[in-house]
PDB file of C-alpha atoms in Angstrom:
ATOM      1  CA  MET A  10     -99.775  89.086  74.799  1.00 51.00           C
ATOM      2  CA  ASN A  11     -95.892  90.074  74.477  1.00 55.00           C
ATOM      3  CA  ARG A  12     -96.576  93.631  76.200  1.00 59.00           C
ATOM      4  CA  ILE A  13     -98.591  91.564  79.027  1.00 53.00           C
ATOM      5  CA  VAL A  14     -95.453  89.141  79.561  1.00 51.00           C
ATOM      6  CA  LEU A  15     -92.969  92.129  79.242  1.00 54.00           C
ATOM      7  CA  GLY A  16     -95.213  93.819  81.955  1.00 52.00           C
ATOM      8  CA  ILE A  17     -95.607  90.920  84.383  1.00 53.00           C
ATOM      9  CA  SER A  18     -91.763  90.217  84.241  1.00 51.00           C
ATOM     10  CA  LEU A  19     -90.773  93.671  84.506  1.00 51.00           C
ATOM     11  CA  LEU A  20     -92.827  93.743  87.970  1.00 52.00           C
ATOM     12  CA  LEU A  21     -91.680  90.567  89.029  1.00 49.00           C
ATOM     13  CA  ILE A  22     -87.930  91.803  88.703  1.00 47.00           C
ATOM     14  CA  PHE A  23     -89.115  94.907  90.566  1.00 46.00           C
ATOM     15  CA  SER A  24     -90.766  93.187  93.034  1.00 47.00           C
ATOM     16  CA  PHE A  25     -87.498  90.783  94.017  1.00 46.00           C
ATOM     17  CA  SER A  26     -85.530  93.945  94.200  1.00 46.00           C
ATOM     18  CA  VAL A  27     -88.091  95.656  96.416  1.00 50.00           C
ATOM     19  CA  ALA A  28     -88.011  92.723  98.362  1.00 48.00           C
ATOM     20  CA  ALA A  29     -84.372  92.641  98.595  1.00 54.00           C
ATOM     21  CA  ASP A  30     -84.640  96.076 100.412  1.00 63.00           C
ATOM     22  CA  MET A  31     -87.349  94.960 103.005  1.00 72.00           C
ATOM     23  CA  ILE A  32     -86.405  94.278 106.190  1.00 74.00           C
ATOM     24  CA  PRO A  33     -87.206  90.800 107.728  1.00 74.00           C
ATOM     25  CA  ALA A  34     -89.882  90.699 110.362  1.00 71.00           C
ATOM     26  CA  GLY A  35     -88.549  90.975 113.829  1.00 76.00           C
ATOM     27  CA  MET A  36     -85.405  93.302 112.940  1.00 81.00           C
ATOM     28  CA  LYS A  37     -84.867  96.590 112.473  1.00 85.00           C
ATOM     29  CA  SER A  38     -82.055  99.016 110.877  1.00 87.00           C
ATOM     30  CA  VAL A  39     -79.729 101.335 112.783  1.00 90.00           C
ATOM     31  CA  GLY A  40     -78.334 104.726 111.883  1.00 91.00           C
ATOM     32  CA  TYR A  41     -74.382 104.382 111.014  1.00 93.00           C
ATOM     33  CA  CYS A  42     -71.652 106.890 110.436  1.00 94.00           C
ATOM     34  CA  PHE A  43     -68.074 107.082 111.144  1.00 94.00           C
ATOM     35  CA  THR A  44     -65.290 109.887 112.171  1.00 95.00           C
ATOM     36  CA  LEU A  45     -61.884 109.990 111.461  1.00 95.00           C
ATOM     37  CA  GLU A  46     -60.417 110.837 115.085  1.00 93.00           C
ATOM     38  CA  ASN A  47     -57.217 112.282 114.301  1.00 94.00           C
ATOM     39  CA  GLN A  48     -58.163 113.891 110.790  1.00 95.00           C
ATOM     40  CA  PRO A  49     -56.589 117.286 112.390  1.00 94.00           C
ATOM     41  CA  ASP A  50     -53.273 115.692 112.568  1.00 95.00           C
ATOM     42  CA  TYR A  51     -53.033 115.646 108.981  1.00 95.00           C
ATOM     43  CA  SER A  52     -54.087 118.832 107.857  1.00 94.00           C
ATOM     44  CA  ASP A  53     -52.018 118.758 104.596  1.00 94.00           C
ATOM     45  CA  TYR A  54     -54.396 115.826 103.498  1.00 95.00           C
ATOM     46  CA  VAL A  55     -57.881 116.026 102.161  1.00 95.00           C
ATOM     47  CA  PHE A  56     -59.742 112.622 102.895  1.00 95.00           C
ATOM     48  CA  ILE A  57     -62.735 111.454 100.489  1.00 94.00           C
ATOM     49  CA  MET A  58     -64.914 108.532 101.001  1.00 93.00           C
ATOM     50  CA  HIS A  59     -65.746 106.424  97.988  1.00 90.00           C
ATOM     51  CA  GLY A  60     -67.112 102.939  96.885  1.00 82.00           C
ATOM     52  CA  GLY A  61     -70.204 101.245  96.223  1.00 71.00           C
ATOM     53  CA  PRO A  62     -73.599 102.251  95.187  1.00 70.00           C
ATOM     54  CA  LEU A  63     -74.397 105.902  95.972  1.00 70.00           C
ATOM     55  CA  ALA A  64     -70.963 106.847  97.448  1.00 65.00           C
ATOM     56  CA  HIS A  65     -68.985 108.106  94.356  1.00 72.00           C
ATOM     57  CA  GLY A  66     -67.156 110.530  96.701  1.00 85.00           C
ATOM     58  CA  GLN A  67     -67.738 112.896  99.274  1.00 89.00           C
ATOM     59  CA  VAL A  68     -65.120 115.085 100.644  1.00 92.00           C
ATOM     60  CA  MET A  69     -64.537 114.486 104.631  1.00 92.00           C
ATOM     61  CA  ALA A  70     -64.986 117.752 106.629  1.00 92.00           C
ATOM     62  CA  LEU A  71     -63.395 117.894 110.034  1.00 89.00           C
ATOM     63  CA  ASN A  72     -65.199 115.973 112.854  1.00 86.00           C
ATOM     64  CA  GLN A  73     -67.778 115.083 110.242  1.00 90.00           C
ATOM     65  CA  CYS A  74     -69.787 111.537 110.856  1.00 93.00           C
ATOM     66  CA  LEU A  75     -70.336 110.388 107.804  1.00 92.00           C
ATOM     67  CA  SER A  76     -73.037 108.232 106.600  1.00 91.00           C
ATOM     68  CA  PHE A  77     -73.240 106.190 103.316  1.00 89.00           C
ATOM     69  CA  TYR A  78     -75.995 104.199 101.433  1.00 85.00           C
ATOM     70  CA  LYS A  79     -76.380 100.751 103.622  1.00 81.00           C
ATOM     71  CA  PHE A  80     -75.387  98.437 100.470  1.00 83.00           C
ATOM     72  CA  ALA A  81     -72.373 100.615  99.764  1.00 85.00           C
ATOM     73  CA  SER A  82     -68.726  99.732 100.778  1.00 88.00           C
ATOM     74  CA  PRO A  83     -66.742 102.302 100.562  1.00 91.00           C
ATOM     75  CA  ARG A  84     -62.957 103.096 101.498  1.00 93.00           C
ATOM     76  CA  ILE A  85     -61.329 106.361 102.495  1.00 94.00           C
ATOM     77  CA  TYR A  86     -58.979 107.900 100.041  1.00 94.00           C
ATOM     78  CA  ALA A  87     -56.410 110.512 101.016  1.00 95.00           C
ATOM     79  CA  ILE A  88     -54.790 112.997  98.719  1.00 94.00           C
ATOM     80  CA  LYS A  89     -52.414 116.131  99.552  1.00 95.00           C
ATOM     81  CA  GLU A  90     -54.237 119.264  99.741  1.00 94.00           C
ATOM     82  CA  LYS A  91     -51.933 120.728  97.372  1.00 94.00           C
ATOM     83  CA  SER A  92     -52.601 117.849  94.244  1.00 92.00           C
ATOM     84  CA  PHE A  93     -56.448 118.249  95.205  1.00 93.00           C
ATOM     85  CA  ASP A  94     -58.412 120.159  92.667  1.00 92.00           C
ATOM     86  CA  LEU A  95     -61.996 120.589  94.332  1.00 92.00           C
ATOM     87  CA  GLU A  96     -63.470 122.238  91.084  1.00 92.00           C
ATOM     88  CA  GLU A  97     -62.197 119.007  89.018  1.00 90.00           C
ATOM     89  CA  PHE A  98     -63.622 116.800  91.791  1.00 91.00           C
ATOM     90  CA  ASN A  99     -67.219 118.336  91.914  1.00 89.00           C
ATOM     91  CA  THR A 100     -67.351 118.436  87.994  1.00 88.00           C
ATOM     92  CA  LEU A 101     -66.745 114.655  88.290  1.00 87.00           C
ATOM     93  CA  ILE A 102     -68.941 113.804  91.025  1.00 84.00           C
ATOM     94  CA  HIS A 103     -71.871 115.598  89.430  1.00 83.00           C
ATOM     95  CA  SER A 104     -71.628 114.007  85.839  1.00 80.00           C
ATOM     96  CA  TYR A 105     -73.060 110.595  86.988  1.00 73.00           C
ATOM     97  CA  SER A 106     -75.462 110.658  84.501  1.00 75.00           C
ATOM     98  CA  GLN A 107     -72.837 110.148  81.840  1.00 73.00           C
ATOM     99  CA  ASP A 108     -72.352 106.764  80.246  1.00 77.00           C
ATOM    100  CA  ASN A 109     -69.134 106.566  81.269  1.00 79.00           C
ATOM    101  CA  PHE A 110     -69.221 107.585  84.784  1.00 81.00           C
ATOM    102  CA  SER A 111     -67.911 104.432  86.506  1.00 80.00           C
ATOM    103  CA  GLU A 112     -64.939 104.326  84.166  1.00 82.00           C
ATOM    104  CA  GLN A 113     -64.159 108.279  84.881  1.00 82.00           C
ATOM    105  CA  LEU A 114     -64.266 107.321  88.525  1.00 82.00           C
ATOM    106  CA  GLU A 115     -61.923 104.366  88.404  1.00 84.00           C
ATOM    107  CA  THR A 116     -59.439 106.849  86.367  1.00 86.00           C
ATOM    108  CA  TYR A 117     -60.055 109.334  88.764  1.00 89.00           C
ATOM    109  CA  TYR A 118     -59.378 107.305  92.127  1.00 88.00           C
ATOM    110  CA  SER A 119     -56.434 105.512  90.408  1.00 88.00           C
ATOM    111  CA  ARG A 120     -54.261 108.337  90.133  1.00 87.00           C
ATOM    112  CA  SER A 121     -50.618 108.046  91.535  1.00 84.00           C
ATOM    113  CA  SER A 122     -51.420 111.094  93.880  1.00 90.00           C
ATOM    114  CA  PHE A 123     -54.701 108.951  95.831  1.00 92.00           C
ATOM    115  CA  LEU A 124     -53.615 106.718  98.709  1.00 94.00           C
ATOM    116  CA  LYS A 125     -56.512 103.954  99.207  1.00 93.00           C
ATOM    117  CA  SER A 126     -56.956 102.922 102.953  1.00 94.00           C
ATOM    118  CA  ASP A 127     -56.970  99.245 103.464  1.00 90.00           C
ATOM    119  CA  LEU A 128     -60.069  99.458 105.821  1.00 92.00           C
ATOM    120  CA  GLN A 129     -63.704  98.783 103.754  1.00 91.00           C
ATOM    121  CA  LEU A 130     -66.576 100.204 105.507  1.00 91.00           C
ATOM    122  CA  PHE A 131     -69.848  98.488 106.054  1.00 89.00           C
ATOM    123  CA  SER A 132     -73.096  99.707 107.188  1.00 86.00           C
ATOM    124  CA  TYR A 133     -73.987  98.195 110.807  1.00 86.00           C
ATOM    125  CA  GLY A 134     -76.644  96.212 109.308  1.00 83.00           C
ATOM    126  CA  LEU A 135     -79.765  94.951 111.343  1.00 84.00           C
ATOM    127  CA  VAL A 136     -80.613  94.032 114.582  1.00 84.00           C
ATOM    128  CA  LYS A 137     -83.541  92.549 116.717  1.00 79.00           C
ATOM    129  CA  ASP A 138     -86.652  94.971 116.901  1.00 78.00           C
ATOM    130  CA  TYR A 139     -86.733  94.605 120.694  1.00 75.00           C
ATOM    131  CA  GLU A 140     -83.033  95.889 121.195  1.00 79.00           C
ATOM    132  CA  PRO A 141     -83.115  99.558 121.913  1.00 81.00           C
ATOM    133  CA  LEU A 142     -80.270 100.320 119.424  1.00 87.00           C
ATOM    134  CA  GLU A 143     -80.781 103.618 117.917  1.00 90.00           C
ATOM    135  CA  SER A 144     -77.327 104.383 116.004  1.00 92.00           C
ATOM    136  CA  VAL A 145     -73.688 103.300 115.764  1.00 94.00           C
ATOM    137  CA  GLN A 146     -70.750 105.519 115.296  1.00 95.00           C
ATOM    138  CA  ASP A 147     -67.409 104.067 114.499  1.00 94.00           C
ATOM    139  CA  VAL A 148     -64.504 106.231 115.503  1.00 95.00           C
ATOM    140  CA  LEU A 149     -61.667 105.498 112.882  1.00 95.00           C
ATOM    141  CA  ARG A 150     -58.029 106.335 113.522  1.00 95.00           C
ATOM    142  CA  ILE A 151     -55.186 106.842 111.103  1.00 95.00           C
ATOM    143  CA  GLU A 152     -52.491 104.621 111.874  1.00 94.00           C
ATOM    144  CA  VAL A 153     -49.999 105.102 109.051  1.00 95.00           C
ATOM    145  CA  LEU A 154     -50.222 107.743 106.239  1.00 95.00           C
ATOM    146  CA  ASN A 155     -47.126 108.288 104.192  1.00 92.00           C
ATOM    147  CA  ASP A 156     -46.743 108.767 100.430  1.00 89.00           C
ATOM    148  CA  LYS A 157     -46.563 104.606 100.035  1.00 89.00           C
ATOM    149  CA  GLU A 158     -49.271 103.576 102.402  1.00 92.00           C
ATOM    150  CA  PHE A 159     -52.367 104.605 104.124  1.00 95.00           C
ATOM    151  CA  LYS A 160     -53.681 102.479 107.303  1.00 95.00           C
ATOM    152  CA  ILE A 161     -56.787 103.134 109.027  1.00 95.00           C
ATOM    153  CA  ILE A 162     -57.938 100.978 112.154  1.00 93.00           C
ATOM    154  CA  LYS A 163     -61.499 100.962 114.137  1.00 93.00           C
ATOM    155  CA  SER A 164     -60.722 102.725 117.450  1.00 92.00           C
ATOM    156  CA  LYS A 165     -63.902 102.390 118.916  1.00 92.00           C
ATOM    157  CA  ALA A 166     -67.607 102.254 118.657  1.00 92.00           C
ATOM    158  CA  ILE A 167     -70.335 104.633 120.123  1.00 93.00           C
ATOM    159  CA  TYR A 168     -73.657 102.937 120.506  1.00 92.00           C
ATOM    160  CA  THR A 169     -76.586 105.373 121.013  1.00 91.00           C
ATOM    161  CA  TYR A 170     -79.794 104.041 122.606  1.00 87.00           C
ATOM    162  CA  GLU A 171     -83.558 105.258 122.150  1.00 82.00           C
ATOM    163  CA  ASP A 172     -83.395 106.668 125.755  1.00 77.00           C
ATOM    164  CA  GLY A 173     -80.471 108.865 124.655  1.00 82.00           C
ATOM    165  CA  SER A 174     -77.780 106.873 126.640  1.00 82.00           C
ATOM    166  CA  LYS A 175     -74.452 106.257 124.815  1.00 86.00           C
ATOM    167  CA  THR A 176     -71.892 103.433 125.422  1.00 87.00           C
ATOM    168  CA  GLU A 177     -68.205 103.556 124.116  1.00 87.00           C
ATOM    169  CA  HIS A 178     -66.473 100.218 123.521  1.00 88.00           C
ATOM    170  CA  SER A 179     -62.927  99.917 122.208  1.00 87.00           C
ATOM    171  CA  TYR A 180     -62.284  97.681 119.151  1.00 88.00           C
ATOM    172  CA  ILE A 181     -60.267  94.672 119.455  1.00 81.00           C
ATOM    173  CA  ASN A 182     -60.566  92.989 115.962  1.00 76.00           C
ATOM    174  CA  HIS A 183     -61.727  95.652 113.761  1.00 73.00           C
ATOM    175  CA  ASN A 184     -63.561  93.415 111.871  1.00 74.00           C
ATOM    176  CA  VAL A 185     -65.909  92.532 114.462  1.00 78.00           C
ATOM    177  CA  PRO A 186     -68.304  95.306 116.270  1.00 80.00           C
ATOM    178  CA  PRO A 187     -67.662  95.190 119.810  1.00 78.00           C
ATOM    179  CA  PRO A 188     -70.677  93.610 121.780  1.00 74.00           C
ATOM    180  CA  ARG A 189     -73.314  96.171 123.148  1.00 75.00           C
ATOM    181  CA  THR A 190     -74.036  95.973 126.929  1.00 64.00           C
ATOM    182  CA  ASN A 191     -78.049  96.060 126.748  1.00 66.00           C
ATOM    183  CA  GLN A 192     -79.383  96.195 130.547  1.00 64.00           C
ATOM    184  CA  GLN A 193     -83.059  96.468 129.351  1.00 64.00           C
ATOM    185  CA  VAL A 194     -82.529  93.444 127.371  1.00 70.00           C
ATOM    186  CA  TYR A 195     -80.763  91.280 130.033  1.00 72.00           C
ATOM    187  CA  LEU A 196     -83.271  92.546 132.785  1.00 76.00           C
ATOM    188  CA  TYR A 197     -86.496  91.048 130.672  1.00 80.00           C
ATOM    189  CA  PHE A 198     -85.064  88.048 129.063  1.00 82.00           C
ATOM    190  CA  LEU A 199     -83.055  86.598 132.040  1.00 85.00           C
ATOM    191  CA  GLY A 200     -83.975  88.554 135.130  1.00 89.00           C
ATOM    192  CA  LEU A 201     -87.757  88.691 134.968  1.00 91.00           C
ATOM    193  CA  PRO A 202     -87.512  84.536 134.277  1.00 93.00           C
ATOM    194  CA  ILE A 203     -85.117  83.864 137.193  1.00 94.00           C
ATOM    195  CA  VAL A 204     -87.015  86.080 139.648  1.00 94.00           C
ATOM    196  CA  ALA A 205     -90.378  84.139 138.424  1.00 95.00           C
ATOM    197  CA  LEU A 206     -88.811  80.729 139.172  1.00 95.00           C
ATOM    198  CA  ILE A 207     -87.418  81.806 142.241  1.00 96.00           C
ATOM    199  CA  ILE A 208     -90.918  82.761 143.346  1.00 96.00           C
ATOM    200  CA  LEU A 209     -92.656  79.681 142.105  1.00 95.00           C
ATOM    201  CA  ILE A 210     -90.115  77.363 143.787  1.00 94.00           C
ATOM    202  CA  TYR A 211     -91.162  79.433 146.988  1.00 95.00           C
ATOM    203  CA  LEU A 212     -94.703  78.779 146.546  1.00 93.00           C
ATOM    204  CA  LEU A 213     -94.318  74.908 145.770  1.00 92.00           C
ATOM    205  CA  VAL A 214     -91.747  74.333 148.750  1.00 93.00           C
ATOM    206  CA  LYS A 215     -94.344  76.427 151.039  1.00 90.00           C
ATOM    207  CA  LYS A 216     -97.355  74.018 149.891  1.00 82.00           C
ATOM    208  CA  LYS A 217     -95.771  70.973 150.795  1.00 74.00           C
TER     209      LYS A 217
ATOM    210  CA  MET B   9     -88.191  98.437 121.819  1.00 55.00           C
ATOM    211  CA  ILE B  10     -88.261  96.429 125.288  1.00 70.00           C
ATOM    212  CA  TRP B  11     -91.585  98.102 125.837  1.00 75.00           C
ATOM    213  CA  THR B  12     -93.094  95.770 122.858  1.00 76.00           C
ATOM    214  CA  GLN B  13     -92.184  92.667 124.567  1.00 81.00           C
ATOM    215  CA  LEU B  14     -93.625  93.850 127.870  1.00 85.00           C
ATOM    216  CA  LEU B  15     -96.864  94.581 125.995  1.00 87.00           C
ATOM    217  CA  ALA B  16     -96.859  90.881 124.364  1.00 87.00           C
ATOM    218  CA  LEU B  17     -96.124  89.522 128.094  1.00 92.00           C
ATOM    219  CA  ILE B  18     -99.376  91.399 129.392  1.00 93.00           C
ATOM    220  CA  ALA B  19    -101.409  90.539 126.468  1.00 92.00           C
ATOM    221  CA  THR B  20    -100.391  86.713 126.720  1.00 93.00           C
ATOM    222  CA  ILE B  21    -101.092  87.031 130.606  1.00 95.00           C
ATOM    223  CA  ILE B  22    -104.633  88.192 130.120  1.00 95.00           C
ATOM    224  CA  LEU B  23    -105.321  85.844 127.194  1.00 94.00           C
ATOM    225  CA  GLU B  24    -104.203  82.684 129.016  1.00 95.00           C
ATOM    226  CA  TYR B  25    -106.055  83.915 132.205  1.00 95.00           C
ATOM    227  CA  PHE B  26    -108.868  83.804 130.603  1.00 95.00           C
ATOM    228  CA  VAL B  27    -108.639  80.363 129.470  1.00 95.00           C
ATOM    229  CA  VAL B  28    -107.349  79.065 132.966  1.00 95.00           C
ATOM    230  CA  ILE B  29    -110.275  80.903 134.719  1.00 95.00           C
ATOM    231  CA  ALA B  30    -112.646  79.032 131.775  1.00 94.00           C
ATOM    232  CA  PHE B  31    -111.207  75.798 132.760  1.00 93.00           C
ATOM    233  CA  LEU B  32    -111.251  76.138 136.484  1.00 91.00           C
ATOM    234  CA  ARG B  33    -113.598  78.346 137.650  1.00 88.00           C
ATOM    235  CA  LYS B  34    -112.507  79.380 141.103  1.00 88.00           C
ATOM    236  CA  ASP B  35    -109.665  81.023 143.064  1.00 90.00           C
ATOM    237  CA  TYR B  36    -109.743  84.067 140.502  1.00 92.00           C
ATOM    238  CA  THR B  37    -107.049  86.262 142.280  1.00 94.00           C
ATOM    239  CA  LYS B  38    -104.763  83.094 142.996  1.00 93.00           C
ATOM    240  CA  LEU B  39    -104.948  81.961 139.498  1.00 94.00           C
ATOM    241  CA  LEU B  40    -103.977  85.476 137.815  1.00 96.00           C
ATOM    242  CA  GLY B  41    -101.044  85.391 140.181  1.00 96.00           C
ATOM    243  CA  TYR B  42    -100.048  82.110 138.883  1.00 96.00           C
ATOM    244  CA  ALA B  43    -100.553  83.086 135.383  1.00 96.00           C
ATOM    245  CA  VAL B  44     -98.299  86.176 136.030  1.00 96.00           C
ATOM    246  CA  LEU B  45     -95.620  83.960 137.341  1.00 96.00           C
ATOM    247  CA  ILE B  46     -95.613  81.336 134.931  1.00 96.00           C
ATOM    248  CA  ASN B  47     -95.640  83.389 131.847  1.00 96.00           C
ATOM    249  CA  CYS B  48     -93.083  85.718 133.305  1.00 95.00           C
ATOM    250  CA  PHE B  49     -91.024  82.470 133.646  1.00 95.00           C
ATOM    251  CA  THR B  50     -91.800  81.149 129.858  1.00 95.00           C
ATOM    252  CA  LEU B  51     -92.464  84.111 127.663  1.00 93.00           C
ATOM    253  CA  PRO B  52     -89.042  85.693 127.975  1.00 90.00           C
ATOM    254  CA  LEU B  53     -86.978  82.756 127.395  1.00 91.00           C
ATOM    255  CA  ALA B  54     -89.331  81.339 124.448  1.00 90.00           C
ATOM    256  CA  THR B  55     -88.819  84.585 122.637  1.00 85.00           C
ATOM    257  CA  LEU B  56     -84.910  84.562 123.574  1.00 82.00           C
ATOM    258  CA  LEU B  57     -84.983  81.007 121.869  1.00 84.00           C
ATOM    259  CA  ALA B  58     -87.251  81.922 119.185  1.00 80.00           C
ATOM    260  CA  GLY B  59     -84.673  84.816 118.453  1.00 74.00           C
ATOM    261  CA  ARG B  60     -81.764  82.401 117.772  1.00 72.00           C
ATOM    262  CA  LEU B  61     -83.635  80.043 115.454  1.00 74.00           C
ATOM    263  CA  PRO B  62     -81.915  80.029 111.785  1.00 72.00           C
ATOM    264  CA  PRO B  63     -84.004  80.919 109.093  1.00 67.00           C
ATOM    265  CA  SER B  64     -84.002  77.598 107.622  1.00 72.00           C
ATOM    266  CA  SER B  65     -85.595  76.157 110.490  1.00 76.00           C
ATOM    267  CA  LEU B  66     -87.832  78.904 111.695  1.00 76.00           C
ATOM    268  CA  LEU B  67     -91.081  77.249 111.743  1.00 81.00           C
ATOM    269  CA  LEU B  68     -90.017  73.695 113.058  1.00 86.00           C
ATOM    270  CA  GLY B  69     -87.901  75.613 115.747  1.00 86.00           C
ATOM    271  CA  TRP B  70     -90.866  77.918 116.793  1.00 85.00           C
ATOM    272  CA  LEU B  71     -93.071  74.884 116.898  1.00 89.00           C
ATOM    273  CA  GLY B  72     -90.729  73.056 119.084  1.00 92.00           C
ATOM    274  CA  ILE B  73     -90.251  76.097 121.234  1.00 92.00           C
ATOM    275  CA  GLU B  74     -94.418  76.182 121.661  1.00 92.00           C
ATOM    276  CA  ILE B  75     -94.313  72.369 122.549  1.00 94.00           C
ATOM    277  CA  GLY B  76     -91.759  72.804 125.096  1.00 95.00           C
ATOM    278  CA  VAL B  77     -93.988  76.007 126.426  1.00 95.00           C
ATOM    279  CA  VAL B  78     -97.281  74.025 126.570  1.00 96.00           C
ATOM    280  CA  LEU B  79     -95.152  70.896 128.655  1.00 96.00           C
ATOM    281  CA  VAL B  80     -93.438  73.563 130.955  1.00 96.00           C
ATOM    282  CA  GLU B  81     -96.562  75.283 131.834  1.00 96.00           C
ATOM    283  CA  SER B  82     -98.699  72.293 132.085  1.00 96.00           C
ATOM    284  CA  ILE B  83     -96.144  70.663 134.711  1.00 95.00           C
ATOM    285  CA  LEU B  84     -96.107  73.931 136.536  1.00 95.00           C
ATOM    286  CA  TRP B  85    -100.079  74.095 136.698  1.00 95.00           C
ATOM    287  CA  LEU B  86    -100.063  70.453 137.858  1.00 95.00           C
ATOM    288  CA  LEU B  87     -97.491  71.244 140.654  1.00 94.00           C
ATOM    289  CA  LEU B  88     -99.379  74.483 141.819  1.00 94.00           C
ATOM    290  CA  LEU B  89    -103.062  73.235 141.625  1.00 93.00           C
ATOM    291  CA  ASN B  90    -102.788  69.752 141.776  1.00 86.00           C
ATOM    292  CA  GLN B  91    -105.317  68.822 139.447  1.00 90.00           C
ATOM    293  CA  LYS B  92    -105.326  65.902 136.883  1.00 92.00           C
ATOM    294  CA  TYR B  93    -102.258  66.405 134.807  1.00 93.00           C
ATOM    295  CA  GLY B  94    -104.639  65.496 131.484  1.00 95.00           C
ATOM    296  CA  LYS B  95    -106.742  68.655 132.308  1.00 94.00           C
ATOM    297  CA  MET B  96    -103.576  71.087 132.882  1.00 95.00           C
ATOM    298  CA  LEU B  97    -101.958  69.777 129.744  1.00 96.00           C
ATOM    299  CA  LEU B  98    -105.221  70.646 127.541  1.00 96.00           C
ATOM    300  CA  MET B  99    -105.503  73.887 129.505  1.00 95.00           C
ATOM    301  CA  SER B 100    -101.744  74.664 128.647  1.00 96.00           C
ATOM    302  CA  LEU B 101    -102.291  73.672 124.921  1.00 95.00           C
ATOM    303  CA  VAL B 102    -105.572  75.767 124.441  1.00 95.00           C
ATOM    304  CA  ALA B 103    -104.083  78.848 126.298  1.00 95.00           C
ATOM    305  CA  ASN B 104    -100.673  78.736 124.300  1.00 94.00           C
ATOM    306  CA  ALA B 105    -102.783  77.869 121.160  1.00 93.00           C
ATOM    307  CA  LEU B 106    -104.823  81.071 121.557  1.00 93.00           C
ATOM    308  CA  THR B 107    -102.045  83.116 122.292  1.00 91.00           C
ATOM    309  CA  ALA B 108     -99.818  81.871 119.210  1.00 88.00           C
ATOM    310  CA  ILE B 109    -102.832  82.495 116.836  1.00 88.00           C
ATOM    311  CA  ILE B 110    -103.484  85.613 118.222  1.00 87.00           C
ATOM    312  CA  GLY B 111     -99.923  86.444 118.246  1.00 82.00           C
ATOM    313  CA  LEU B 112     -99.396  85.459 114.221  1.00 80.00           C
ATOM    314  CA  ILE B 113    -102.600  87.383 113.558  1.00 83.00           C
ATOM    315  CA  VAL B 114    -101.257  90.342 115.121  1.00 78.00           C
ATOM    316  CA  MET B 115     -97.702  90.207 113.462  1.00 70.00           C
ATOM    317  CA  SER B 116     -99.309  89.880 110.046  1.00 71.00           C
ATOM    318  CA  ILE B 117    -101.336  93.217 110.233  1.00 67.00           C
TER     319      ILE B 117
END
């Protein structure tokens, strides 16, 4: 009896966690990645993305558009290249199965040699399933990087649509993604009803 | 993708047209034209409104939108066909109920 109760409880717990990962009806997820546009200007630094589930640490290569797990919320860390030990970093990252992995990570990134950016990154989230948006790329820009401060801003967003077209939009407020211009949506949801209404009014007036 | 919206519009027009010709049984070409125009007017706007409903009032909001669509379409049919309003209202109600039910069945598959 106890095993049955335990089994049903586990089933319920896991089903809720699965439900949390499900996309609500009428919505879809879009691909997301980010690049650091002036990273080459700071060639004496190594940049690492870290933070949140399944985003323990990834060295950012030049011009790489980096993605992360949708529920993660990483930041970018900068460290002088001369202070960075790649072997030590790889050993740490690959020890994720150890019990004290989280503590080890915290200790590692707390070192004074690391500078943590103020900007926290989040996935783009969900959009309506009728939207032709396929993926979003945030272009980040280093504003300040010195021994004491590391400031990044969102410079622009590049939206890629299902037909392959792209649009670029500058960020005004880096907390708010720029609005998407979507001609197909405007044409269907506003253009079509307006045209239909005009024809209907014409027919009614003609009848009189 | 917008193509799914267009497919839904075409399916709605076809279903509603069958209801309309079942009620009226004449001027089939003219009725098809009217069905196309009326649904091109109401369906995109209804979908746009439905997309802005908060999750907490999804069912009530959707019901409100459907009632609005029935009323607007019944008035348009009345103005276009000069039939009795009671008949146009019933026709619009049956047509929209049918498309709503089929739409729910398709979404649940």
